[in-house]
Each structure stands twice: as C-alpha cells, then as structure tokens.
mmCIF file of C-alpha atoms and ligand atoms in Angstrom:
data_model
loop_
_atom_site.group_PDB
_atom_site.id
_atom_site.type_symbol
_atom_site.label_atom_id
_atom_site.label_comp_id
_atom_site.label_asym_id
_atom_site.label_seq_id
_atom_site.Cartn_x
_atom_site.Cartn_y
_atom_site.Cartn_z
ATOM 1 C CA MET A 1 -11.514 -11.590 10.356
ATOM 2 C CA ALA A 2 -9.502 -14.391 11.866
ATOM 3 C CA ARG A 3 -7.309 -16.421 9.622
ATOM 4 C CA LEU A 4 -6.901 -19.991 10.782
ATOM 5 C CA GLY A 5 -4.125 -21.014 8.463
ATOM 6 C CA GLY A 6 -2.272 -19.751 5.448
ATOM 7 C CA GLU A 7 1.405 -19.207 6.249
ATOM 8 C CA ALA A 8 3.363 -19.891 3.096
ATOM 9 C CA THR A 9 6.982 -20.171 2.199
ATOM 10 C CA LEU A 10 7.866 -17.943 -0.737
ATOM 11 C CA THR A 11 9.880 -20.007 -3.154
ATOM 12 C CA SER A 12 11.852 -17.993 -5.654
ATOM 13 C CA ARG A 13 10.329 -17.829 -9.119
ATOM 14 C CA LEU A 14 7.684 -20.453 -8.504
ATOM 15 C CA LEU A 15 3.963 -20.023 -8.456
ATOM 16 C CA PHE A 16 2.283 -22.247 -5.974
ATOM 17 C CA PHE A 17 -1.013 -22.613 -4.291
ATOM 18 C CA PHE A 18 -2.140 -23.015 -0.781
ATOM 19 C CA LEU A 19 -5.384 -22.934 1.072
ATOM 20 C CA LEU A 20 -6.296 -20.107 3.319
ATOM 21 C CA SER A 21 -9.045 -20.889 5.730
ATOM 22 C CA THR A 22 -10.716 -17.792 6.959
ATOM 23 C CA ALA A 23 -13.501 -17.267 9.420
ATOM 24 C CA VAL A 24 -15.582 -14.152 9.755
ATOM 25 C CA MET A 25 -14.781 -12.628 13.113
ATOM 26 C CA GLY A 26 -17.690 -12.847 15.484
ATOM 27 C CA GLY A 27 -19.687 -15.040 13.128
ATOM 28 C CA SER A 28 -19.825 -18.647 12.113
ATOM 29 C CA LYS A 29 -19.181 -18.393 8.397
ATOM 30 C CA THR A 30 -15.955 -19.992 7.196
ATOM 31 C CA VAL A 31 -14.668 -19.246 3.717
ATOM 32 C CA GLU A 32 -12.068 -21.337 1.968
ATOM 33 C CA THR A 33 -9.978 -19.164 -0.319
ATOM 34 C CA ARG A 34 -7.532 -20.692 -2.736
ATOM 35 C CA ARG A 35 -4.740 -18.168 -3.081
ATOM 36 C CA SER A 36 -1.780 -18.198 -5.382
ATOM 37 C CA VAL A 37 1.300 -16.250 -4.420
ATOM 38 C CA LEU A 38 3.791 -14.645 -6.738
ATOM 39 C CA GLY A 39 6.996 -16.301 -5.656
ATOM 40 C CA ASN A 40 9.420 -13.419 -6.193
ATOM 41 C CA GLY A 41 10.179 -13.215 -2.479
ATOM 42 C CA LEU A 42 9.079 -9.574 -2.316
ATOM 43 C CA GLY A 43 6.291 -8.007 -0.281
ATOM 44 C CA ARG A 44 6.496 -10.463 2.600
ATOM 45 C CA THR A 45 5.060 -7.467 4.508
ATOM 46 C CA PRO A 46 3.374 -4.453 2.842
ATOM 47 C CA PRO A 47 5.758 -2.135 0.969
ATOM 48 C CA MET A 48 6.739 1.169 2.586
ATOM 49 C CA GLY A 49 8.140 4.242 0.926
ATOM 50 C CA TRP A 50 7.200 7.387 -0.970
ATOM 51 C CA ASN A 51 5.576 8.140 -4.322
ATOM 52 C CA SER A 52 5.588 11.392 -6.277
ATOM 53 C CA TRP A 53 2.000 11.453 -7.569
ATOM 54 C CA ASN A 54 -0.258 12.622 -4.719
ATOM 55 C CA HIS A 55 1.679 15.820 -4.086
ATOM 56 C CA PHE A 56 3.585 16.592 -7.284
ATOM 57 C CA HIS A 57 1.578 15.007 -10.104
ATOM 58 C CA CYS A 58 3.602 15.716 -13.280
ATOM 59 C CA ASN A 59 5.845 18.375 -11.697
ATOM 60 C CA ILE A 60 8.741 16.035 -11.041
ATOM 61 C CA ASN A 61 12.436 16.017 -11.832
ATOM 62 C CA GLU A 62 15.576 14.220 -10.776
ATOM 63 C CA ARG A 63 16.492 16.825 -8.165
ATOM 64 C CA LEU A 64 13.176 16.225 -6.385
ATOM 65 C CA ILE A 65 13.828 12.485 -6.354
ATOM 66 C CA ARG A 66 17.338 12.924 -4.942
ATOM 67 C CA GLU A 67 16.216 15.453 -2.333
ATOM 68 C CA THR A 68 13.344 13.178 -1.310
ATOM 69 C CA ALA A 69 15.753 10.291 -0.829
ATOM 70 C CA ASP A 70 17.940 12.579 1.306
ATOM 71 C CA ALA A 71 14.884 13.721 3.303
ATOM 72 C CA LEU A 72 13.675 10.176 3.915
ATOM 73 C CA VAL A 73 17.040 9.468 5.484
ATOM 74 C CA HIS A 74 17.463 12.608 7.571
ATOM 75 C CA THR A 75 13.871 12.636 8.900
ATOM 76 C CA GLY A 76 14.404 9.082 10.156
ATOM 77 C CA LEU A 77 11.594 7.769 7.921
ATOM 78 C CA ALA A 78 13.937 5.516 5.947
ATOM 79 C CA GLY A 79 15.152 3.971 9.186
ATOM 80 C CA LEU A 80 11.533 3.209 10.097
ATOM 81 C CA GLY A 81 11.116 1.210 6.884
ATOM 82 C CA TYR A 82 10.100 3.742 4.219
ATOM 83 C CA ARG A 83 12.590 2.513 1.646
ATOM 84 C CA TYR A 84 10.949 2.707 -1.782
ATOM 85 C CA VAL A 85 11.407 6.008 -3.616
ATOM 86 C CA ASN A 86 8.822 5.710 -6.373
ATOM 87 C CA ILE A 87 8.671 7.906 -9.454
ATOM 88 C CA ASP A 88 5.113 8.036 -10.813
ATOM 89 C CA ASP A 89 3.821 9.234 -14.200
ATOM 90 C CA CYS A 90 5.569 11.824 -16.421
ATOM 91 C CA TRP A 91 9.202 10.743 -16.097
ATOM 92 C CA GLY A 92 9.717 9.904 -19.789
ATOM 93 C CA GLU A 93 10.020 11.392 -23.240
ATOM 94 C CA ALA A 94 6.887 11.322 -25.403
ATOM 95 C CA ASN A 95 8.413 8.828 -27.817
ATOM 96 C CA ARG A 96 10.628 5.754 -27.640
ATOM 97 C CA ASP A 97 14.105 5.989 -29.176
ATOM 98 C CA TYR A 98 14.941 4.413 -32.541
ATOM 99 C CA GLN A 99 15.602 1.066 -30.805
ATOM 100 C CA GLY A 100 12.229 1.102 -29.093
ATOM 101 C CA ASN A 101 13.534 2.007 -25.637
ATOM 102 C CA LEU A 102 11.711 4.201 -23.164
ATOM 103 C CA VAL A 103 13.795 7.309 -22.550
ATOM 104 C CA ALA A 104 13.928 9.485 -19.432
ATOM 105 C CA LYS A 105 12.736 13.023 -20.175
ATOM 106 C CA ARG A 106 15.825 15.013 -21.059
ATOM 107 C CA SER A 107 14.595 18.314 -19.656
ATOM 108 C CA THR A 108 13.700 16.938 -16.208
ATOM 109 C CA PHE A 109 15.719 13.719 -15.804
ATOM 110 C CA PRO A 110 18.891 14.563 -17.770
ATOM 111 C CA SER A 111 21.072 12.108 -15.812
ATOM 112 C CA GLY A 112 18.739 9.211 -16.576
ATOM 113 C CA ILE A 113 17.000 6.695 -14.347
ATOM 114 C CA LYS A 114 20.037 4.460 -13.786
ATOM 115 C CA SER A 115 21.894 7.332 -12.171
ATOM 116 C CA LEU A 116 18.933 7.926 -9.845
ATOM 117 C CA ALA A 117 18.801 4.233 -8.973
ATOM 118 C CA ASP A 118 22.508 4.343 -8.136
ATOM 119 C CA TYR A 119 21.933 7.403 -5.957
ATOM 120 C CA VAL A 120 19.074 5.919 -3.918
ATOM 121 C CA HIS A 121 20.784 2.527 -3.663
ATOM 122 C CA ALA A 122 23.861 4.200 -2.182
ATOM 123 C CA LYS A 123 21.580 5.443 0.600
ATOM 124 C CA GLY A 124 20.224 1.962 1.267
ATOM 125 C CA LEU A 125 16.940 2.808 -0.478
ATOM 126 C CA LYS A 126 15.143 1.322 -3.479
ATOM 127 C CA LEU A 127 13.903 2.935 -6.665
ATOM 128 C CA GLY A 128 10.427 2.501 -8.108
ATOM 129 C CA ILE A 129 9.148 3.508 -11.524
ATOM 130 C CA TYR A 130 5.826 3.695 -13.346
ATOM 131 C CA SER A 131 4.397 2.461 -16.598
ATOM 132 C CA ASP A 132 1.018 1.561 -18.050
ATOM 133 C CA ALA A 133 -0.698 -1.464 -19.569
ATOM 134 C CA GLY A 134 -1.847 0.618 -22.522
ATOM 135 C CA SER A 135 -0.499 2.651 -25.413
ATOM 136 C CA GLN A 136 0.211 5.727 -23.271
ATOM 137 C CA THR A 137 0.333 6.496 -19.566
ATOM 138 C CA CYS A 138 -2.584 8.268 -17.891
ATOM 139 C CA SER A 139 -1.030 11.708 -18.359
ATOM 140 C CA ARG A 140 -0.634 10.907 -22.078
ATOM 141 C CA THR A 141 2.835 12.436 -21.883
ATOM 142 C CA MET A 142 4.742 9.201 -22.469
ATOM 143 C CA PRO A 143 4.322 5.740 -23.985
ATOM 144 C CA GLY A 144 2.825 2.813 -22.104
ATOM 145 C CA SER A 145 4.290 -0.690 -22.137
ATOM 146 C CA LEU A 146 1.515 -2.603 -23.908
ATOM 147 C CA GLY A 147 3.213 -4.731 -26.538
ATOM 148 C CA TYR A 148 6.640 -3.815 -25.128
ATOM 149 C CA GLU A 149 6.468 -5.768 -21.881
ATOM 150 C CA GLN A 150 9.673 -7.812 -22.294
ATOM 151 C CA HIS A 151 11.537 -4.867 -23.735
ATOM 152 C CA ASP A 152 10.555 -2.463 -20.946
ATOM 153 C CA ALA A 153 11.029 -4.995 -18.147
ATOM 154 C CA ALA A 154 14.564 -5.549 -19.443
ATOM 155 C CA THR A 155 15.134 -1.779 -19.530
ATOM 156 C CA PHE A 156 13.881 -1.338 -15.975
ATOM 157 C CA ALA A 157 16.073 -4.221 -14.789
ATOM 158 C CA SER A 158 19.126 -2.765 -16.549
ATOM 159 C CA TRP A 159 18.532 0.560 -14.791
ATOM 160 C CA GLY A 160 18.395 -1.158 -11.379
ATOM 161 C CA VAL A 161 14.693 -0.488 -10.788
ATOM 162 C CA ASP A 162 13.211 -2.307 -7.772
ATOM 163 C CA TYR A 163 9.484 -1.610 -8.076
ATOM 164 C CA LEU A 164 7.044 -1.104 -10.947
ATOM 165 C CA LYS A 165 3.648 0.558 -10.580
ATOM 166 C CA TYR A 166 1.652 -0.460 -13.640
ATOM 167 C CA ASP A 167 -1.347 1.690 -14.561
ATOM 168 C CA ASN A 168 -4.386 0.959 -16.733
ATOM 169 C CA CYS A 169 -5.005 3.975 -18.987
ATOM 170 C CA ASN A 170 -5.369 4.042 -22.770
ATOM 171 C CA ASN A 171 -5.818 0.305 -23.064
ATOM 172 C CA PRO A 172 -7.552 -1.370 -25.992
ATOM 173 C CA GLY A 173 -10.385 -2.773 -23.850
ATOM 174 C CA THR A 174 -8.879 -6.207 -23.353
ATOM 175 C CA ARG A 175 -9.043 -7.769 -19.902
ATOM 176 C CA PRO A 176 -6.642 -6.400 -17.280
ATOM 177 C CA ARG A 177 -5.685 -9.883 -16.147
ATOM 178 C CA GLU A 178 -4.315 -10.640 -19.631
ATOM 179 C CA ARG A 179 -2.383 -7.391 -19.970
ATOM 180 C CA TYR A 180 -1.016 -7.498 -16.404
ATOM 181 C CA ALA A 181 -0.017 -11.156 -16.714
ATOM 182 C CA LYS A 182 2.301 -10.217 -19.589
ATOM 183 C CA MET A 183 4.185 -7.644 -17.540
ATOM 184 C CA SER A 184 4.278 -9.974 -14.530
ATOM 185 C CA TYR A 185 5.885 -12.642 -16.700
ATOM 186 C CA ALA A 186 8.298 -10.146 -18.259
ATOM 187 C CA LEU A 187 9.423 -8.884 -14.866
ATOM 188 C CA ARG A 188 9.972 -12.403 -13.602
ATOM 189 C CA ASN A 189 12.192 -13.036 -16.624
ATOM 190 C CA SER A 190 14.055 -9.744 -16.407
ATOM 191 C CA GLY A 191 16.875 -11.061 -14.250
ATOM 192 C CA ARG A 192 16.024 -8.641 -11.427
ATOM 193 C CA ASN A 193 13.596 -9.012 -8.548
ATOM 194 C CA ILE A 194 11.091 -6.203 -9.115
ATOM 195 C CA PHE A 195 8.099 -5.567 -6.866
ATOM 196 C CA PHE A 196 5.009 -5.539 -9.119
ATOM 197 C CA SER A 197 2.254 -3.107 -8.115
ATOM 198 C CA LEU A 198 -0.886 -3.527 -10.231
ATOM 199 C CA CYS A 199 -2.883 -0.331 -10.641
ATOM 200 C CA GLU A 200 -6.083 -1.240 -12.493
ATOM 201 C CA TRP A 201 -8.187 0.644 -9.891
ATOM 202 C CA GLY A 202 -10.127 -2.449 -8.818
ATOM 203 C CA VAL A 203 -12.163 -2.522 -12.039
ATOM 204 C CA ASP A 204 -11.854 -6.272 -12.598
ATOM 205 C CA ASN A 205 -11.799 -7.293 -8.910
ATOM 206 C CA PRO A 206 -8.029 -7.945 -8.924
ATOM 207 C CA ALA A 207 -8.055 -9.299 -5.375
ATOM 208 C CA THR A 208 -9.588 -12.442 -6.857
ATOM 209 C CA TRP A 209 -6.847 -13.045 -9.449
ATOM 210 C CA ALA A 210 -3.809 -10.813 -8.943
ATOM 211 C CA SER A 211 -2.047 -12.533 -6.061
ATOM 212 C CA GLY A 212 -0.305 -14.935 -8.440
ATOM 213 C CA MET A 213 0.755 -12.040 -10.613
ATOM 214 C CA GLY A 214 1.776 -9.148 -8.417
ATOM 215 C CA ASN A 215 2.779 -8.057 -4.938
ATOM 216 C CA SER A 216 -0.042 -5.522 -4.542
ATOM 217 C CA TRP A 217 -3.126 -4.483 -6.454
ATOM 218 C CA ARG A 218 -5.201 -1.334 -6.246
ATOM 219 C CA THR A 219 -8.757 -2.025 -5.086
ATOM 220 C CA THR A 220 -10.061 1.501 -5.660
ATOM 221 C CA GLY A 221 -9.990 4.538 -7.892
ATOM 222 C CA ASP A 222 -7.638 7.378 -7.026
ATOM 223 C CA ILE A 223 -7.577 8.778 -3.513
ATOM 224 C CA TYR A 224 -7.914 12.547 -3.033
ATOM 225 C CA ASP A 225 -6.835 14.576 -0.049
ATOM 226 C CA SER A 226 -10.226 14.720 1.647
ATOM 227 C CA TRP A 227 -12.068 12.904 4.422
ATOM 228 C CA GLY A 228 -14.784 11.659 2.046
ATOM 229 C CA SER A 229 -12.319 10.228 -0.441
ATOM 230 C CA MET A 230 -10.170 8.586 2.207
ATOM 231 C CA THR A 231 -13.094 6.949 4.052
ATOM 232 C CA SER A 232 -14.652 5.633 0.847
ATOM 233 C CA ARG A 233 -11.317 4.065 -0.194
ATOM 234 C CA ALA A 234 -11.115 2.369 3.211
ATOM 235 C CA ASP A 235 -14.634 0.948 2.807
ATOM 236 C CA GLU A 236 -14.147 -0.265 -0.764
ATOM 237 C CA ASN A 237 -10.871 -1.945 0.132
ATOM 238 C CA ASN A 238 -12.394 -3.628 3.184
ATOM 239 C CA ARG A 239 -14.509 -6.073 1.219
ATOM 240 C CA TRP A 240 -11.404 -7.782 -0.155
ATOM 241 C CA ALA A 241 -9.716 -8.338 3.215
ATOM 242 C CA SER A 242 -9.593 -12.126 3.035
ATOM 243 C CA TYR A 243 -7.559 -12.030 -0.194
ATOM 244 C CA ALA A 244 -4.515 -10.221 1.223
ATOM 245 C CA GLY A 245 -1.529 -11.909 2.764
ATOM 246 C CA PRO A 246 2.254 -12.236 2.689
ATOM 247 C CA GLY A 247 3.483 -11.625 -0.842
ATOM 248 C CA GLY A 248 0.311 -9.899 -2.114
ATOM 249 C CA TRP A 249 -1.628 -6.966 -0.666
ATOM 250 C CA ASN A 250 -4.812 -5.012 -1.287
ATOM 251 C CA ASP A 251 -3.948 -1.399 -2.091
ATOM 252 C CA PRO A 252 -6.512 1.322 -1.242
ATOM 253 C CA ASP A 253 -4.088 3.884 -2.776
ATOM 254 C CA MET A 254 -1.299 5.992 -1.365
ATOM 255 C CA LEU A 255 -1.192 8.119 1.749
ATOM 256 C CA GLU A 256 -2.328 11.741 1.769
ATOM 257 C CA VAL A 257 -0.924 12.442 5.255
ATOM 258 C CA GLY A 258 0.836 15.809 5.193
ATOM 259 C CA ASN A 259 -0.804 17.214 2.060
ATOM 260 C CA GLY A 260 -3.031 19.655 3.956
ATOM 261 C CA GLY A 261 -6.582 18.681 2.969
ATOM 262 C CA MET A 262 -7.476 16.857 6.189
ATOM 263 C CA SER A 263 -7.134 17.660 9.876
ATOM 264 C CA THR A 264 -4.423 16.077 12.005
ATOM 265 C CA GLU A 265 -6.979 13.722 13.583
ATOM 266 C CA GLU A 266 -8.288 12.744 10.142
ATOM 267 C CA TYR A 267 -4.757 11.999 8.984
ATOM 268 C CA ARG A 268 -4.168 9.967 12.142
ATOM 269 C CA SER A 269 -7.288 7.941 11.299
ATOM 270 C CA HIS A 270 -6.125 7.541 7.688
ATOM 271 C CA PHE A 271 -2.731 6.223 8.787
ATOM 272 C CA SER A 272 -4.152 3.982 11.528
ATOM 273 C CA ILE A 273 -6.618 2.297 9.188
ATOM 274 C CA TRP A 274 -4.063 1.903 6.362
ATOM 275 C CA ALA A 275 -1.675 0.302 8.846
ATOM 276 C CA LEU A 276 -4.329 -2.029 10.264
ATOM 277 C CA VAL A 277 -5.509 -3.217 6.843
ATOM 278 C CA LYS A 278 -1.964 -4.018 5.713
ATOM 279 C CA ALA A 279 -2.072 -1.396 2.977
ATOM 280 C CA PRO A 280 1.137 -0.299 1.287
ATOM 281 C CA LEU A 281 2.417 2.682 3.300
ATOM 282 C CA LEU A 282 3.519 4.994 0.513
ATOM 283 C CA ILE A 283 3.942 8.554 1.699
ATOM 284 C CA GLY A 284 2.408 11.053 -0.714
ATOM 285 C CA CYS A 285 3.530 14.436 0.646
ATOM 286 C CA ASP A 286 6.624 16.585 0.178
ATOM 287 C CA VAL A 287 8.983 14.954 2.661
ATOM 288 C CA ARG A 288 11.467 17.819 2.266
ATOM 289 C CA THR A 289 9.069 20.257 3.927
ATOM 290 C CA ILE A 290 6.963 17.853 5.986
ATOM 291 C CA SER A 291 5.153 19.337 9.005
ATOM 292 C CA GLY A 292 5.887 18.184 12.521
ATOM 293 C CA ASP A 293 2.364 16.734 12.874
ATOM 294 C CA ALA A 294 2.616 14.694 9.686
ATOM 295 C CA LEU A 295 6.068 13.422 10.578
ATOM 296 C CA GLU A 296 4.846 12.421 14.029
ATOM 297 C CA ILE A 297 1.979 10.415 12.493
ATOM 298 C CA LEU A 298 4.076 8.684 9.837
ATOM 299 C CA SER A 299 6.838 7.924 12.357
ATOM 300 C CA ASN A 300 4.768 6.055 14.932
ATOM 301 C CA SER A 301 6.805 2.873 15.084
ATOM 302 C CA GLU A 302 4.122 0.961 16.996
ATOM 303 C CA VAL A 303 1.520 1.657 14.313
ATOM 304 C CA ILE A 304 4.053 0.730 11.632
ATOM 305 C CA ALA A 305 4.717 -2.518 13.511
ATOM 306 C CA VAL A 306 1.032 -3.437 13.160
ATOM 307 C CA ASN A 307 1.290 -2.923 9.396
ATOM 308 C CA GLN A 308 4.495 -4.930 9.195
ATOM 309 C CA ASP A 309 3.392 -7.733 11.517
ATOM 310 C CA TYR A 310 4.739 -11.025 10.292
ATOM 311 C CA LEU A 311 1.374 -12.825 10.273
ATOM 312 C CA GLY A 312 0.166 -10.561 7.463
ATOM 313 C CA VAL A 313 -3.568 -10.654 8.238
ATOM 314 C CA GLN A 314 -5.533 -7.691 6.895
ATOM 315 C CA GLY A 315 -7.598 -6.128 9.682
ATOM 316 C CA LYS A 316 -11.169 -5.261 8.788
ATOM 317 C CA LYS A 317 -14.301 -3.523 9.941
ATOM 318 C CA VAL A 318 -15.934 -5.812 12.497
ATOM 319 C CA PHE A 319 -18.593 -3.463 13.824
ATOM 320 C CA GLY A 320 -20.161 -0.509 12.092
ATOM 321 C CA GLY A 321 -23.301 0.779 13.732
ATOM 322 C CA GLY A 322 -23.851 4.266 12.336
ATOM 323 C CA SER A 323 -20.733 6.366 12.547
ATOM 324 C CA GLU A 324 -19.073 4.385 15.343
ATOM 325 C CA GLU A 325 -16.821 1.698 13.989
ATOM 326 C CA VAL A 326 -14.568 -1.024 15.303
ATOM 327 C CA TRP A 327 -11.839 -2.343 13.014
ATOM 328 C CA ALA A 328 -9.656 -5.242 14.135
ATOM 329 C CA GLY A 329 -7.216 -7.849 12.948
ATOM 330 C CA ARG A 330 -5.101 -10.664 14.305
ATOM 331 C CA LEU A 331 -1.395 -10.153 14.841
ATOM 332 C CA SER A 332 1.344 -12.681 15.438
ATOM 333 C CA GLY A 333 1.713 -14.132 18.925
ATOM 334 C CA GLY A 334 -2.053 -14.180 19.588
ATOM 335 C CA LYS A 335 -2.233 -10.392 19.767
ATOM 336 C CA VAL A 336 -5.065 -8.361 18.260
ATOM 337 C CA ALA A 337 -4.908 -4.852 16.790
ATOM 338 C CA VAL A 338 -8.020 -2.718 17.289
ATOM 339 C CA VAL A 339 -9.048 0.688 15.951
ATOM 340 C CA LEU A 340 -12.037 2.507 17.441
ATOM 341 C CA TRP A 341 -13.010 4.975 14.704
ATOM 342 C CA ASN A 342 -15.499 7.809 15.086
ATOM 343 C CA ARG A 343 -16.697 8.748 11.623
ATOM 344 C CA GLY A 344 -19.398 11.058 12.956
ATOM 345 C CA SER A 345 -19.374 14.741 13.803
ATOM 346 C CA SER A 346 -19.819 14.512 17.579
ATOM 347 C CA ARG A 347 -17.869 12.824 20.343
ATOM 348 C CA ALA A 348 -18.849 9.205 20.873
ATOM 349 C CA THR A 349 -18.064 6.310 23.156
ATOM 350 C CA ILE A 350 -17.101 3.314 21.055
ATOM 351 C CA THR A 351 -16.872 -0.227 22.413
ATOM 352 C CA ALA A 352 -14.964 -3.197 21.037
ATOM 353 C CA ARG A 353 -16.540 -6.385 22.347
ATOM 354 C CA TRP A 354 -14.363 -9.458 22.555
ATOM 355 C CA SER A 355 -16.917 -11.402 20.501
ATOM 356 C CA ASP A 356 -16.433 -8.867 17.668
ATOM 357 C CA ILE A 357 -12.659 -9.006 17.658
ATOM 358 C CA GLY A 358 -12.135 -12.760 17.903
ATOM 359 C CA LEU A 359 -11.299 -13.145 21.588
ATOM 360 C CA SER A 360 -13.145 -15.481 23.942
ATOM 361 C CA SER A 361 -15.128 -13.617 26.589
ATOM 362 C CA SER A 362 -12.879 -14.796 29.428
ATOM 363 C CA THR A 363 -9.635 -13.628 27.831
ATOM 364 C CA VAL A 364 -7.746 -11.060 29.878
ATOM 365 C CA VAL A 365 -5.511 -8.749 27.887
ATOM 366 C CA SER A 366 -3.090 -5.962 28.508
ATOM 367 C CA VAL A 367 -3.880 -2.974 26.313
ATOM 368 C CA ARG A 368 -1.316 -0.811 24.582
ATOM 369 C CA ASP A 369 -2.625 2.549 23.331
ATOM 370 C CA LEU A 370 -0.446 3.149 20.264
ATOM 371 C CA TRP A 371 -1.065 6.898 19.949
ATOM 372 C CA ALA A 372 -0.892 7.712 23.672
ATOM 373 C CA ARG A 373 2.046 5.304 23.863
ATOM 374 C CA ALA A 374 0.692 4.068 27.180
ATOM 375 C CA THR A 375 -0.088 0.613 28.529
ATOM 376 C CA ILE A 376 -3.371 0.041 30.318
ATOM 377 C CA GLY A 377 -3.501 -2.903 32.757
ATOM 378 C CA SER A 378 -5.764 -5.942 32.653
ATOM 379 C CA VAL A 379 -8.960 -5.699 30.625
ATOM 380 C CA ARG A 380 -11.580 -8.389 29.994
ATOM 381 C CA GLY A 381 -14.677 -8.665 27.825
ATOM 382 C CA GLN A 382 -14.647 -5.305 26.095
ATOM 383 C CA LEU A 383 -12.706 -2.120 25.593
ATOM 384 C CA ALA A 384 -14.424 1.250 25.396
ATOM 385 C CA ALA A 385 -13.160 4.774 24.806
ATOM 386 C CA THR A 386 -14.534 8.200 24.048
ATOM 387 C CA VAL A 387 -13.376 9.309 20.646
ATOM 388 C CA SER A 388 -13.444 12.815 19.113
ATOM 389 C CA PRO A 389 -15.121 13.427 15.730
ATOM 390 C CA HIS A 390 -13.178 11.898 12.814
ATOM 391 C CA ALA A 391 -10.533 10.672 15.274
ATOM 392 C CA CYS A 392 -9.597 7.163 16.301
ATOM 393 C CA LYS A 393 -7.932 5.204 19.076
ATOM 394 C CA MET A 394 -5.602 2.401 18.143
ATOM 395 C CA TYR A 395 -4.620 -0.460 20.436
ATOM 396 C CA VAL A 396 -2.742 -3.708 20.507
ATOM 397 C CA LEU A 397 -4.257 -6.264 22.887
ATOM 398 C CA THR A 398 -1.952 -8.923 24.278
ATOM 399 C CA PRO A 399 -3.591 -11.908 26.010
ATOM 400 C CA ARG A 400 -2.082 -12.461 29.441
HETATM 401 C C1 GAL B 1 -3.781 7.045 -12.141
HETATM 402 C C2 GAL B 1 -3.277 6.333 -10.920
HETATM 403 C C3 GAL B 1 -2.606 7.367 -10.039
HETATM 404 C C4 GAL B 1 -1.465 7.987 -10.796
HETATM 405 C C5 GAL B 1 -1.958 8.571 -12.094
HETATM 406 C C6 GAL B 1 -0.819 9.050 -12.970
HETATM 407 O O1 GAL B 1 -4.420 6.149 -12.987
HETATM 408 O O2 GAL B 1 -4.336 5.712 -10.253
HETATM 409 O O3 GAL B 1 -2.172 6.771 -8.820
HETATM 410 O O4 GAL B 1 -0.484 7.017 -11.045
HETATM 411 O O5 GAL B 1 -2.706 7.642 -12.839
HETATM 412 O O6 GAL B 1 -1.273 9.604 -14.171
#
C-alpha cells in the first residue's frame, strides 16, 4: 500500500480533517480516505511499552509494576523506546468510594496509583491504566467508567496517568462510538495529555471512525500465545491498513513474545509483522525474567525503527499465494520495508517482486537484512530468499 499524501500537523486540542490518498500497491485502484486525527499530539508514532494482561492477567500488584519499570530500564528496553508501563484490568476496589471515585485495590496497590505514576515518571517512563466503557470491567472485579467519564478522567489526570486503555465489557448495548466519544471528550478536558487506546475488539469497525477519538483502536479480539491466534490477528488487522497513520493506529493486540507458547522463529515473525504494520509494540511477558531470545527479538533497533518510521504508513500483505507471503510498506526517504513470511510447514523460497512492493522495475536498491544485520549490495527487480517454516526475513530496501 503506497500512500501518496497525508502528512498532517497535529494541532493541540483541535480536531481537523485531511485527505489521505492511497493507492493499492501493485494495482491501479486509488482510494480516497477522509481521516480525522485526534489532535492531542500523542501517538505521532505507534506507542511502545509493556502491559500486564498477557502474562499476569489479574495477578498484579504495585511491586510488580515497580519491578517491571526497573527491568525495562536495566534491560535497555526503555532506552529503545518502550516507555509506557501499563496496568491492565484488576487494579481497583470492587466499589467506588463515597464520593464516587475509583479506588486502587488496598490489598495489592496500597500506595495508590499516584505513587506508582511518580515512581515510573522518576525513571523517565510513563504510566498507563485501564478502564471500561461499561458498568464493570471485563474481569467484573471493579467498576467501569460508563456514566463516570468526566469524573474518572479527572481522577486519572490527578494521578498523573499518561495512557488509558478503555475496554468494552458489560455495556448496555449502545454503540461503541457513542460510549468511547464520551471518554475521549473527558480525557481531552482533563487538563492532562492522555493517550487514548480504544479496546472495543473491532466489533464496530473502529478504524472507520476512531481516528478522531483515540490514538489507537483494537481491530481484533484478544490475542493468545499461539501461532494460530497471532496469524489470525495479523490477517484481521491487515484489512484496515489504509486507516492508520500518525496520531491513530490499528491495534492487533499486544505482543506475546517471551510468554513461551510459540517458537523463537514464530515470535520473530510476530514481532516483525507487528513492527511493519505500525502496531503498538506493547510487551506482554514478564520483563523481570525475560529470556535471552525474547530480549534479542524485542531489542532489534532496526526492526523498531521500521515501526517508528516518521512517515507512519502501515505495511500490509501485498502477495499471499498459499503459505508464502510478502508484506511491505513505504518508509520515509523513499525506502521500503519488506517481510518475506513463510506460514507453511516446509522451507520455501519467497520472492518479493518490485511491482508488488511499489518500486519501478528499473529501481536498484541496497538491501539491509534486519535480522542478520547485514547489508546486501545492489539488487534490481526482485528479492528472493529461502525461509524456514513459520519464520520470516525482514529487509529495508534503499533506492540507490
Ligand atoms: C479484554 C481485553 C484484554 C484485557 C482483558 C482484561 O476485553 O481485550 O486485552 O484487557 O479484557 O479483562
């Protein structure tokens, strides 16, 4: 997918509209997409950080959050950009206090959320929290924010929260776009710039309406730590590629790298594709005990650079014959990122043709292999490689 226009200036606290002209890579179809952008200045590139849910579910406490912040720093992950430390479901008491405030669970978060925010801020990190556009959160262990949007946004701002993930459970059946708009408005009036992550699982096609409301929106149901779950999330998310851009991103759910349910090559594929499609890079494992393999994958600065590329174009599947796939996307400076992905169970030679990835047939490129960390000389017309089962190769092509 090549985007022909669509750079926008993010103007604080203003909603504005601009035209994105997009052309299907390798084809002739051009789609005009009118896209609004939430002007809170956040999410210029996809968010990076950690979230408690995929590994810990409800088994969380303030010590875990502090130790994770410490681990992000001492593993070097924070320095690579993983700055959000996001607390998911189950952080609160079952009931609001007599003034209607959400209250951190006394048994697990006795120091309160503000003290955690102060702790992570002192390390140069940011704190994220979780609520729900319904009467209770998905775990049913704490209240949701429906009907309390202004109140809760003010609470989060007063605690120094930087990011809100907003779930969709236990809602009264009204449209997500109405319920999420209320929290978006409340956050924008909270006096603090808070990244707004919509989590309505893609049920109401949020890519088509959420960019004026939030900085990211889930396009899928929950990811699980398996090859089948991960690949299906990638495919579902892919259809919305043209709707992502600076300020607002499609979210195929958080990373499972390091949780143990996939092989190292499968995790490398997971991370490569998430990076290419400009997904939020939210680590979902226990960073305190992370394996060397997982740390090596999550720390590849060249793959991260693709995700964080300033142009903000979501890469997409451009060729998918059987189990051999080519995914590609434009980067700034005329470069192109390419993933050759073998989704089958035997070794395969996969070829990216220039016509598939938006280069003219005469273009000569230098090829950087991001996992081998090696540069291959001049290449023209196509790029082919033999790829192991469930593995991928990831390249950046630079026209010479
Ligand atoms: C789900 C959500 C998950 C997690 C969970 C918490 O709805 O998609 O990512 O937040 O709720 O209960």
